[in-house]
mmCIF file of C-alpha atoms in Angstrom:
data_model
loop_
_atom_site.group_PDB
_atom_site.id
_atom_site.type_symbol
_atom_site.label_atom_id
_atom_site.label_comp_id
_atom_site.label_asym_id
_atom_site.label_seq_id
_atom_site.Cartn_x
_atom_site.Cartn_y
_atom_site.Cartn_z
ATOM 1 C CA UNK A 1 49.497 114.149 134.872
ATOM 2 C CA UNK A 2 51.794 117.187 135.298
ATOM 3 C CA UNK A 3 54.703 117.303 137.933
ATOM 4 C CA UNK A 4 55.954 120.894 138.593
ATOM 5 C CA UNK A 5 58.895 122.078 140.311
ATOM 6 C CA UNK A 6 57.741 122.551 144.358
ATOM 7 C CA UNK A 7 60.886 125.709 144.672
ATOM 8 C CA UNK A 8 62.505 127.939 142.179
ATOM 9 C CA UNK A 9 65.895 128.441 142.476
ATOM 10 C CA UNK A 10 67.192 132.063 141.279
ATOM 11 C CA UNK A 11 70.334 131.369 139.911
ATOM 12 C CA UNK A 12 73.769 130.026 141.619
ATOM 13 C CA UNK A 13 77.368 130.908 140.801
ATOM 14 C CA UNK A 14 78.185 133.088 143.277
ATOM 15 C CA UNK A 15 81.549 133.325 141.925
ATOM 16 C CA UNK A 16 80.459 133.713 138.385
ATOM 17 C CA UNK A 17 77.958 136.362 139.579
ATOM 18 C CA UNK A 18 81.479 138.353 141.376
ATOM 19 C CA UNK A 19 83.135 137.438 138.248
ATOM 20 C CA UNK A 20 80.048 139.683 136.234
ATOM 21 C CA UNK A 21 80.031 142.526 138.556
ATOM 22 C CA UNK A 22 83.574 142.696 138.477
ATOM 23 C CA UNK A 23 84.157 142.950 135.083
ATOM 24 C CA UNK A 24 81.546 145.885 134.713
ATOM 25 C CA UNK A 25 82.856 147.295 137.580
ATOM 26 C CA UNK A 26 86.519 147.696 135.969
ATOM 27 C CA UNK A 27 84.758 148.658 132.761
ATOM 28 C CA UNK A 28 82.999 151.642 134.413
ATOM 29 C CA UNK A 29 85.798 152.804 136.047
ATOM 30 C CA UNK A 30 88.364 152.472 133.249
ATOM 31 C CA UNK A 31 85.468 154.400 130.923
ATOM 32 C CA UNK A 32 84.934 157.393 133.309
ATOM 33 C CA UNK A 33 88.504 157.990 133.536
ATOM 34 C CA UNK A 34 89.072 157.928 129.516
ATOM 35 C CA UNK A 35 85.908 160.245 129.088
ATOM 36 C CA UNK A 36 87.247 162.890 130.982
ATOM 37 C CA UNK A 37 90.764 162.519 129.203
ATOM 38 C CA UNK A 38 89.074 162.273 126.094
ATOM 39 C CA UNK A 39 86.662 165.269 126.618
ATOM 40 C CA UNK A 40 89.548 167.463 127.560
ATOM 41 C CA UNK A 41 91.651 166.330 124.812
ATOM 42 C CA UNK A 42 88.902 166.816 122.403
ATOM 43 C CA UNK A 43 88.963 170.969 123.329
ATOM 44 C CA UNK A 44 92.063 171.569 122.711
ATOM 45 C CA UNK A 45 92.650 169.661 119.552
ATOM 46 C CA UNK A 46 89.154 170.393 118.174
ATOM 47 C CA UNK A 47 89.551 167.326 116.395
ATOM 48 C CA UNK A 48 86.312 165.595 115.386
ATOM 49 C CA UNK A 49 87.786 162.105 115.959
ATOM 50 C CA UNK A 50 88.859 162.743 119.149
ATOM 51 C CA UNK A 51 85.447 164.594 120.043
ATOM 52 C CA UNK A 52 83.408 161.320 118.620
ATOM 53 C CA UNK A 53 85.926 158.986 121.083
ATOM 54 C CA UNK A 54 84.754 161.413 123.606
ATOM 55 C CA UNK A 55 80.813 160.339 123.337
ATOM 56 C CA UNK A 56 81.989 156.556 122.495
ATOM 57 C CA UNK A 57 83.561 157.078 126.184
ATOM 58 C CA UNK A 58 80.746 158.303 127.789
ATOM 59 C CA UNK A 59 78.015 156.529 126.489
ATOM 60 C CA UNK A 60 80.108 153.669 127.010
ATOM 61 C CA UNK A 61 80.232 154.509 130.994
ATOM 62 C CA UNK A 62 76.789 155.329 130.943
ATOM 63 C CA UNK A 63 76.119 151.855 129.924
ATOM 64 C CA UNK A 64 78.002 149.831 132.389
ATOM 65 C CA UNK A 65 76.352 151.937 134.986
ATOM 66 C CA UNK A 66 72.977 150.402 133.481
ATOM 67 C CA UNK A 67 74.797 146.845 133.524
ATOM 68 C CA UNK A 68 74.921 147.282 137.675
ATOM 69 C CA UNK A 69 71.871 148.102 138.205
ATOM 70 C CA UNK A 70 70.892 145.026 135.836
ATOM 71 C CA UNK A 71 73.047 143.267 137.936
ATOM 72 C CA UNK A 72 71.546 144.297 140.959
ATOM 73 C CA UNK A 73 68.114 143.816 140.208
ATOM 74 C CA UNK A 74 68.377 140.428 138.821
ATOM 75 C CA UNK A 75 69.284 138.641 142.132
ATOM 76 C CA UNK A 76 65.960 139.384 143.962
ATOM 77 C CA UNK A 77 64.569 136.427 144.510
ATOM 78 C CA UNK A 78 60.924 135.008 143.133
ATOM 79 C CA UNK A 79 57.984 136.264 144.641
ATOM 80 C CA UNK A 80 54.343 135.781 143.898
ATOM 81 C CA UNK A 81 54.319 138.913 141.553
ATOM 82 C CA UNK A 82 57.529 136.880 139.469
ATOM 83 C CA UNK A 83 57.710 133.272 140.005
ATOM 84 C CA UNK A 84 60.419 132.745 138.435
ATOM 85 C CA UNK A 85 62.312 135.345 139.958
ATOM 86 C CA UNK A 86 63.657 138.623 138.110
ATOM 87 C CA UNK A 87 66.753 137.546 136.329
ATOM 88 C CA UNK A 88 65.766 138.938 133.358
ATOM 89 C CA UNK A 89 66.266 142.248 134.278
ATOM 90 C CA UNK A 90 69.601 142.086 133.373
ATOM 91 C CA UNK A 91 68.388 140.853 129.573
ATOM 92 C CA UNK A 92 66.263 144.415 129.777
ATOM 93 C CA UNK A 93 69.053 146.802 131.230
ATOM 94 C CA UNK A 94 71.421 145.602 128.638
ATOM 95 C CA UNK A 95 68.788 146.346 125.866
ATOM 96 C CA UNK A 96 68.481 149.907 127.288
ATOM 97 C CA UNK A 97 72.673 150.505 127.063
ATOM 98 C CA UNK A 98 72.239 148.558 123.702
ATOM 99 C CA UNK A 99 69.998 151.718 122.682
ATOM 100 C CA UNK A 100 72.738 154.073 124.420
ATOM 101 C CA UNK A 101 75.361 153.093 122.006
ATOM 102 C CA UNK A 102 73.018 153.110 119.057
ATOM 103 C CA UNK A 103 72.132 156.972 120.314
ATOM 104 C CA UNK A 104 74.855 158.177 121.640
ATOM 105 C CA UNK A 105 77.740 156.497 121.155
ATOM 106 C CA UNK A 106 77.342 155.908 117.281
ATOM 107 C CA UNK A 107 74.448 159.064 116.139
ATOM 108 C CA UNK A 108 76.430 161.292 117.825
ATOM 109 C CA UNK A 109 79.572 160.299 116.261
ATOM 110 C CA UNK A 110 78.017 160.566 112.946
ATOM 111 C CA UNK A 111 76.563 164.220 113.227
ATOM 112 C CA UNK A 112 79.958 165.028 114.626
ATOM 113 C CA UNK A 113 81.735 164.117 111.597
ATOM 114 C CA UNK A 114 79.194 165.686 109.367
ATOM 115 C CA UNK A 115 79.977 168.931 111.516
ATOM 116 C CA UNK A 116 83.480 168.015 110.935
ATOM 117 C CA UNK A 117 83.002 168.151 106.874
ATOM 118 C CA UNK A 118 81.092 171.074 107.085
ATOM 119 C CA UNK A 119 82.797 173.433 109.359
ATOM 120 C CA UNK A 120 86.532 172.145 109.635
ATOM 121 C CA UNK A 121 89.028 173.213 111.570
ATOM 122 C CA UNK A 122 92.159 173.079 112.229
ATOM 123 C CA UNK A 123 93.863 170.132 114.042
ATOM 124 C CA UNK A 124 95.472 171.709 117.885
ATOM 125 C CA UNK A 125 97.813 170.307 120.488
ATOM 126 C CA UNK A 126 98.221 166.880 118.326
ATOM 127 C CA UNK A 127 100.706 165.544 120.462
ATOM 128 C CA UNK A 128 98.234 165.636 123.790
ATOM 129 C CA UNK A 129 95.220 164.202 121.333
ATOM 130 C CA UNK A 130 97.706 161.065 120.337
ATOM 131 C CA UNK A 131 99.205 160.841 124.539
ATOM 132 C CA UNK A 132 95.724 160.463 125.376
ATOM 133 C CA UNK A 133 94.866 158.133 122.633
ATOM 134 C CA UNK A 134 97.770 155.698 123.739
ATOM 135 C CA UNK A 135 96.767 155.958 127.266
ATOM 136 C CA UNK A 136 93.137 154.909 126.783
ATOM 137 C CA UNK A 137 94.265 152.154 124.561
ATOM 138 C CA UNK A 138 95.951 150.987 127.930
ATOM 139 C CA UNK A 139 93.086 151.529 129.873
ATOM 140 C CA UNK A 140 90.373 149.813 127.457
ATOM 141 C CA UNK A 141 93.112 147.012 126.712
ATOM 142 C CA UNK A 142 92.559 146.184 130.764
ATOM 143 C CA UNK A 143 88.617 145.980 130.719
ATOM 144 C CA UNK A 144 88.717 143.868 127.672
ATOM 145 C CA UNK A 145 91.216 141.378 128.740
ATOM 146 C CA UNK A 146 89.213 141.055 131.949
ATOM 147 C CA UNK A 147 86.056 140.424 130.029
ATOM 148 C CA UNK A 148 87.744 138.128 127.783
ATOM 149 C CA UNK A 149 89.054 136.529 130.375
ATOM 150 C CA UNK A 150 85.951 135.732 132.200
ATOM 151 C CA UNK A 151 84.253 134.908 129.407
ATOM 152 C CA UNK A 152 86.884 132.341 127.835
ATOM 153 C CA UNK A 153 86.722 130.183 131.404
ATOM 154 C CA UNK A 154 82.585 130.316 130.752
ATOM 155 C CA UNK A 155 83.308 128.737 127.290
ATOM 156 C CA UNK A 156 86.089 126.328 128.499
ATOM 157 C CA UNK A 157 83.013 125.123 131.271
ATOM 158 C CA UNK A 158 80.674 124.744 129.497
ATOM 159 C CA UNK A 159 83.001 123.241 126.114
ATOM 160 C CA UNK A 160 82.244 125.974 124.089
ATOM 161 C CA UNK A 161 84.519 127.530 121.149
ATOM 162 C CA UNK A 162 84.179 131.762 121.915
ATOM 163 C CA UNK A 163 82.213 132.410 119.111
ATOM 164 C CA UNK A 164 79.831 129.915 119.892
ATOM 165 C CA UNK A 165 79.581 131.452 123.659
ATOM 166 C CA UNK A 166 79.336 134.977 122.577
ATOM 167 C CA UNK A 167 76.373 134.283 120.634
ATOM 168 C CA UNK A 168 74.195 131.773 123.411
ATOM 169 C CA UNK A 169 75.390 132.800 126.939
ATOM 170 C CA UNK A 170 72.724 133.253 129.443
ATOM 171 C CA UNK A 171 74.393 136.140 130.564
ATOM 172 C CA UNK A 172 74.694 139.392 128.350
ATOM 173 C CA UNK A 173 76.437 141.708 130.680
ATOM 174 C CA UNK A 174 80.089 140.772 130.339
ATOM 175 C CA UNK A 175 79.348 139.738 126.417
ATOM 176 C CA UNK A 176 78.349 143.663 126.611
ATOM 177 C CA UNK A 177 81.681 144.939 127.786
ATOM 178 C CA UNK A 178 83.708 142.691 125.753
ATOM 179 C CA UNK A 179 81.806 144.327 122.420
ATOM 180 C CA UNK A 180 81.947 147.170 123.894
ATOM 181 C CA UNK A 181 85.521 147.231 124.837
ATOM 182 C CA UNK A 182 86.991 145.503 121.238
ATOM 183 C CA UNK A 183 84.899 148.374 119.310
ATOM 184 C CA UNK A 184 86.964 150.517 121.908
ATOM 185 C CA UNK A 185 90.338 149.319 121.070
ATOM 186 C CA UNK A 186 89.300 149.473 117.144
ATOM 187 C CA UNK A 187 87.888 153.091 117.668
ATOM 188 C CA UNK A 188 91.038 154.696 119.080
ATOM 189 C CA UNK A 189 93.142 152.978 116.036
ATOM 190 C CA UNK A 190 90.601 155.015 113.491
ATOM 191 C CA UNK A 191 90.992 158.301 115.865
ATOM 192 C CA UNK A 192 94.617 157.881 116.302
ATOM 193 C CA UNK A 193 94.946 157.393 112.562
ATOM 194 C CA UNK A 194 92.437 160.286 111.321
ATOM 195 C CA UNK A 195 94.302 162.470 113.671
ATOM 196 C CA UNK A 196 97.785 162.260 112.624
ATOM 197 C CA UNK A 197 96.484 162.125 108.950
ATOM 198 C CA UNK A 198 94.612 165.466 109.477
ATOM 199 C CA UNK A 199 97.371 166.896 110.937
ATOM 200 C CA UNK A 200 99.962 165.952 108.468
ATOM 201 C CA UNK A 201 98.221 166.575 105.230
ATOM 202 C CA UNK A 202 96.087 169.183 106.297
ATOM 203 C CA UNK A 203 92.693 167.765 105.351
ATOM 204 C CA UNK A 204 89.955 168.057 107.552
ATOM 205 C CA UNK A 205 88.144 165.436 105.752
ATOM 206 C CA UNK A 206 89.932 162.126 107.260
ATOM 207 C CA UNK A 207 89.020 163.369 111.009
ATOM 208 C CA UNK A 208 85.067 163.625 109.493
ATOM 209 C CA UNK A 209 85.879 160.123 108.154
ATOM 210 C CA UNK A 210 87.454 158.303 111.052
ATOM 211 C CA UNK A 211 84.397 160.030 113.205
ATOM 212 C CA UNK A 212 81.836 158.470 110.862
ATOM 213 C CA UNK A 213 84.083 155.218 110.612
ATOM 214 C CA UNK A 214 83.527 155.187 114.753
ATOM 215 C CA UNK A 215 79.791 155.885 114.461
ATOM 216 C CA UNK A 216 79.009 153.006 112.371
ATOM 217 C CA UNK A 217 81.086 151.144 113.978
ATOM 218 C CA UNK A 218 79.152 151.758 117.176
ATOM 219 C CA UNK A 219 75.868 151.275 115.854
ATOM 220 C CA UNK A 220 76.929 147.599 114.389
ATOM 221 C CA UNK A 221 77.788 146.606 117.678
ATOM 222 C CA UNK A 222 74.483 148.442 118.893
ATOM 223 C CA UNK A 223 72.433 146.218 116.891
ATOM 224 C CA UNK A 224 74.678 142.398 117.518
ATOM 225 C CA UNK A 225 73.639 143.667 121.702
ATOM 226 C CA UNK A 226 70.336 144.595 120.902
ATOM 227 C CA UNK A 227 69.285 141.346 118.764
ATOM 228 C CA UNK A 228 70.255 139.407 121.296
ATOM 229 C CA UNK A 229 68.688 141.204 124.436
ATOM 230 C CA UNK A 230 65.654 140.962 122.516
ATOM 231 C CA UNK A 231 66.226 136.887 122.097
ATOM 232 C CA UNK A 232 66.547 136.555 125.736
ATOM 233 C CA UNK A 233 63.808 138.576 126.709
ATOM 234 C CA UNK A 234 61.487 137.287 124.483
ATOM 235 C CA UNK A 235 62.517 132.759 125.767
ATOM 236 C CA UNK A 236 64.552 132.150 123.326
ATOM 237 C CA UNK A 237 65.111 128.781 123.058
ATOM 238 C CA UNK A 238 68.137 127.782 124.793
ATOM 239 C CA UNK A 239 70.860 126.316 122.223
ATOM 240 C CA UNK A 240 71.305 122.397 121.493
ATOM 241 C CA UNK A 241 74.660 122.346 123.231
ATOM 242 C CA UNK A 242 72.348 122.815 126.897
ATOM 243 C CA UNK A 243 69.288 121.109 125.896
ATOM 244 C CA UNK A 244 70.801 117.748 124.399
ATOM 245 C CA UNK A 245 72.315 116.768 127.404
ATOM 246 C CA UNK A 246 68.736 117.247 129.287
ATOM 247 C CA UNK A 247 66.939 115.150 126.144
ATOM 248 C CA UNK A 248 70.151 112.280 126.331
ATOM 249 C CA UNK A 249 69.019 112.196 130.596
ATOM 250 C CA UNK A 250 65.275 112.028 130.144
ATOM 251 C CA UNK A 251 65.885 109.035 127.517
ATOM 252 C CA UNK A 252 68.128 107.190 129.854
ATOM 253 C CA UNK A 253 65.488 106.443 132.108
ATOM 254 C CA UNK A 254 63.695 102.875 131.527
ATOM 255 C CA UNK A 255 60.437 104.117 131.951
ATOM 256 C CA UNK A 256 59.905 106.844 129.622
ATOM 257 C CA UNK A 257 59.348 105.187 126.038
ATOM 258 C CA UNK A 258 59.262 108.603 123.943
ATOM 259 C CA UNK A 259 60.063 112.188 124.767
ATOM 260 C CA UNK A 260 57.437 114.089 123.333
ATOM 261 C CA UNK A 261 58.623 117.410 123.169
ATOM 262 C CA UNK A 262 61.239 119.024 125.316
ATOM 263 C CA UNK A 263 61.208 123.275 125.673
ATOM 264 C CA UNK A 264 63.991 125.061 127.472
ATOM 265 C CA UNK A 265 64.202 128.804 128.007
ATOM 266 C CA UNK A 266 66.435 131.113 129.955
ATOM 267 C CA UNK A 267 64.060 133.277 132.711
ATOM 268 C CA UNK A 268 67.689 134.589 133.810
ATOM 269 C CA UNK A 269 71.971 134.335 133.782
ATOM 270 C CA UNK A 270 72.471 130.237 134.178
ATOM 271 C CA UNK A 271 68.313 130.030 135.148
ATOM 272 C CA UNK A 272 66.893 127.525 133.019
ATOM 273 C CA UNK A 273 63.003 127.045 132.739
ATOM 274 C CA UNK A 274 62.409 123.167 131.284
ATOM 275 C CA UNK A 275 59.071 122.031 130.010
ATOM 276 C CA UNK A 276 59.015 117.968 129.135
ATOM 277 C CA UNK A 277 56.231 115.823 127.434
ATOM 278 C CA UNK A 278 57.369 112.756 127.547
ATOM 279 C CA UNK A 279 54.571 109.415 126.823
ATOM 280 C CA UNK A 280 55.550 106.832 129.809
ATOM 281 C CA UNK A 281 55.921 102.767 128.924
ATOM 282 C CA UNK A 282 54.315 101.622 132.214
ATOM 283 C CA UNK A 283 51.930 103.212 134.760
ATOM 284 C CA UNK A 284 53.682 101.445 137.759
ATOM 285 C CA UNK A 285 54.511 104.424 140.203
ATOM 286 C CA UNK A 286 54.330 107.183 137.948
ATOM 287 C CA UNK A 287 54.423 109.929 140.792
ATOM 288 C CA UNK A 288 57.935 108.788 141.762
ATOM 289 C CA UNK A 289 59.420 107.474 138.934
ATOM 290 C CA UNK A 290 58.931 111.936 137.909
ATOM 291 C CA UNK A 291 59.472 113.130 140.929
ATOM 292 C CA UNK A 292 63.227 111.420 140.521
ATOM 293 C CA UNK A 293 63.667 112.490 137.225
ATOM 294 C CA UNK A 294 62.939 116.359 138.336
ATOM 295 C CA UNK A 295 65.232 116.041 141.264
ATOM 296 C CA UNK A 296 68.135 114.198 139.103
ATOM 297 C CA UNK A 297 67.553 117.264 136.512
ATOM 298 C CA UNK A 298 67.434 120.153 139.357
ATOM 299 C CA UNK A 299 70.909 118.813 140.101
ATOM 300 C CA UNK A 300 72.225 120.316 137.194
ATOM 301 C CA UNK A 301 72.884 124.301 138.890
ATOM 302 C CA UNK A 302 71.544 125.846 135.156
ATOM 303 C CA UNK A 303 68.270 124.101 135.599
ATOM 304 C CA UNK A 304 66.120 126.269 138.163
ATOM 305 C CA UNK A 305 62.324 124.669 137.480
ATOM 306 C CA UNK A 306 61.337 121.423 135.729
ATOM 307 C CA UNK A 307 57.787 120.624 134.585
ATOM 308 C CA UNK A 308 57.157 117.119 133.396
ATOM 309 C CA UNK A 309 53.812 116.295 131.898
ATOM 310 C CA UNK A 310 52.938 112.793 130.913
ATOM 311 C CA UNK A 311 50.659 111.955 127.647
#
């Protein structure tokens, strides 16, 4: 006997949902403007640092711009095409800006330094390279406490340490800006420091350094985004911490005598797909007895379908 869900629900948190778009939406703009600073800063101190900041920057904005339209995509609702609606399109637009920090956020910061060791030059106009260094700390210190924010009241809901949340949310767009921002904030300490050094001792070599230093520093965060879009997109399991709660509900009930197996995925931010074997003690009004454990499990906002099949 099988009992499926009769309507999927696409997600809820409307506030959480603001909260997301929000936090990209700061992100973008506080990236665009630190590009441009960085870009002009990066011509007239020619310093290889400053010039790998530059693509960090852009790629950076570039990616956000691929978290909105993840964002935007994902809250179409299910149709017969995708049943389950299309919330993971955000898992597959944060893959692709994964990818842009691999390519052009940390290769090009590489090669850069490499060009750096191989043709230096002369550190220019240090002064404007380290103004605009402390002013884009300011700016990136403002997306990432906005992320952090956001994603510190997620872990306080759901009674998760930050760690813990970083690694299983449902949603991998803010987690995405908060990497993105704290290998930001750690970036401009390397180019602030390779700069000065370059200019004081005279050797090219610590700007080729500190623009390496930021390129594999970009393609370690790269790979932490990427391993876990591809978790997502591929149902994951969802961790204990949101399952055990389901299994401790399903075992409350008087008539179920052994739960089976129990399968939870994520089909999108906070959308929870739940499969449940479970073998029944009595055959006295079966159809009911599931169609009220479905409905008390639906309550729960995370859970958007329920299948319960009987053995």
């Amino acid at each position: 006997m099988e009992n499926s869900a009769d309507n999927g629900r696409t997600g809820n948190g409307s506030d959480k949902e603001k909260g997301s778009t929000w936090t990209v939406l700061v992100a973008v703009a506080a990236n665009l403007a630190i590009a441009i600073a960085k870009i002009v800063a990066g011509f007239l101190t020619g310093s290889a640092s400053m010039w790998a900041e530059a693509a960090h920057s852009v790629a950076d904005t570039g990616n956000e711009v691929l978290l909105l339209v993840g964002l935007k995509k994902s809250r179409k609702g299910p149709d017969e095409k995708h049943p389950f609606g299309y919330g993971q399109e955000r898992y597959f637009w944060t893959f692709l800006a994964a990818l842009g920090i691999f390519l052009v956020g940390g290769v090009l910061s590489i090669g850069e330094g490499v060009r750096s060791l191989l043709a230096p030059e002369p550190v220019e106009s240090l002064w404007v390279g380290v103004g605009v260094l402390v002013v884009a700390a300011g700016f990136e210190s403002f997306s990432w406490y906005t992320a952090h924010k956001q994603l510190r009241e997620e872990a306080r809901e759901q009674g998760r340490s930050m760690r813990h949340h970083l690694r299983h949310a449902s949603d991998p767009s803010v987690t995405t800006v908060f990497l993105e921002d704290t290998a930001a904030l750690a970036g401009l300490a390397i180019a602030l420091a390779a700069l000065v050094l370059h200019a004081t001792t005279g050797w090219a070599g610590w700007d080729a350094v500190g623009s390496m230093t930021i390129g594999l520093l970009l393609i370690g965060v790269a790979f932490l985004l990427a391993r876990r879009s591809k978790g997502l997109l591929l149902d994951e399991s969802a961790p204990a911490d949101v399952l055990d709660p389901i299994r401790e509900r399903v075992r409350d009930e008087e008539w179920v005598a052994e739960i089976k197996d129990l399968h939870g995925v994520w089909v999108g931010p906070s959308q929870l797909l739940v499969n449940l074997w479970v073998t029944p003690k009595t055959d006295d009004d079966l159809v009911g007895r599931v169609t009220r454990l479905r409905r008390a499990l639906l309550e729960d906002e995370s859970v958007t379908q329920v299948t319960v099949t009987l053995e």
